[in-house]
Amino acid sequence: MLRRLVTVTVLAAASACGGSDGPTTPSAPAPIPAAEACGALGSMGSGLGSRIGILSGAVCSADRSPVVKLNMRDGAGAVGSCTGTIVMPRVVLTAAHCLDENVETVRVWPGTGPEFVAESFVHYPGFRFNQSGFDVGLIFMGEDLPRTPVRILTSRQGRVGESAIIAGWGRDENSVTFNLRAGSTTLSGVTDAVLQTIYSPPSSSVCSGDSGGPILLSEGGVWTIAGITSATSTDACNQGINFYQAIRNQSVLGFILQHVPDIGQR
């Protein structure tokens, strides 16, 4: 049973089921100090210390970061929040389950200044929150977002034992969701469909509200998006396995290129 990681203010959160190959224990947890993980986002640590959200991670400055907060509303005004990454000046990559159900409006907040209202959004065809499906979605804006886009990693798959950076706007221990956080971890499992990590302190983990955020791998010295934060194996953020939708999956990549043929790749 996988637990999706949308932070929901009014609507009750749901769970979704799925499966994948069992991971192995990371060989080198937290290969990158949490305080340095913000650098992968083009940001600096804010000095606010570590918080739950990205567990064992650091609070980052959002002034230049391409990792943005998503605020979704349904027809009744109920609100949920997720994370996304700017991949083109007017395109944000996120998880399908953030855009599923009854979402009618998506607002994108870069972390400073006003929110931007999306013109439209789309998720992988046939995806359902409580069922299987490729967990990838795209949000389209009517104006450029004031951040530098991140490329997606298409030249290779991730490798077990490889260092990774995760980032998001997830909850802290006080249910605060207005801080951007980043942390490092190690890939513990890789399949055609998903990447996996294990929460093994000081290695970092994702939490509610981090859904749709990136897992970044370094290729040629550049941090690129290898996967999309999708789910965890337990309700608790401080244990179990984290799952990320693999970008390089043929169906996922085909969906992205269909809608954003000029997206930056590496």
PDB file of N, CA, C and O in Angstrom, residues 48 53 63 82 148 177 186:
ATOM      1  N   LEU A  48      17.913  28.361   8.984  1.00  0.00           N
ATOM      2  CA  LEU A  48      16.812  28.065   9.898  1.00  0.00           C
ATOM      3  C   LEU A  48      16.922  26.670  10.498  1.00  0.00           C
ATOM      4  O   LEU A  48      16.118  26.290  11.321  1.00  0.00           O
ATOM      5  N   GLY A  53       9.637  17.407   6.910  1.00  0.00           N
ATOM      6  CA  GLY A  53       9.126  17.811   5.601  1.00  0.00           C
ATOM      7  C   GLY A  53      10.002  17.037   4.647  1.00  0.00           C
ATOM      8  O   GLY A  53       9.689  15.936   4.277  1.00  0.00           O
ATOM      9  N   ASP A  63      14.565  32.226  -3.194  1.00  0.00           N
ATOM     10  CA  ASP A  63      14.715  33.383  -4.079  1.00  0.00           C
ATOM     11  C   ASP A  63      15.005  33.005  -5.527  1.00  0.00           C
ATOM     12  O   ASP A  63      14.571  33.684  -6.445  1.00  0.00           O
ATOM     13  N   CYS A  82       1.005  20.741  -3.100  1.00  0.00           N
ATOM     14  CA  CYS A  82       2.037  19.833  -3.571  1.00  0.00           C
ATOM     15  C   CYS A  82       3.276  20.656  -3.913  1.00  0.00           C
ATOM     16  O   CYS A  82       3.345  21.848  -3.619  1.00  0.00           O
ATOM     17  N   THR A 148      15.019  29.881 -13.235  1.00  0.00           N
ATOM     18  CA  THR A 148      15.707  29.151 -14.295  1.00  0.00           C
ATOM     19  C   THR A 148      15.221  27.704 -14.315  1.00  0.00           C
ATOM     20  O   THR A 148      15.280  27.016 -13.295  1.00  0.00           O
ATOM     21  N   THR A 177       4.009  24.611   6.194  1.00  0.00           N
ATOM     22  CA  THR A 177       4.287  24.199   4.816  1.00  0.00           C
ATOM     23  C   THR A 177       4.742  25.374   3.954  1.00  0.00           C
ATOM     24  O   THR A 177       4.556  25.368   2.750  1.00  0.00           O
ATOM     25  N   THR A 186      20.269   8.344  -1.019  1.00  0.00           N
ATOM     26  CA  THR A 186      20.950   7.407  -1.904  1.00  0.00           C
ATOM     27  C   THR A 186      19.911   6.512  -2.558  1.00  0.00           C
ATOM     28  O   THR A 186      18.997   6.022  -1.888  1.00  0.00           O
TER      29      THR A 186
END
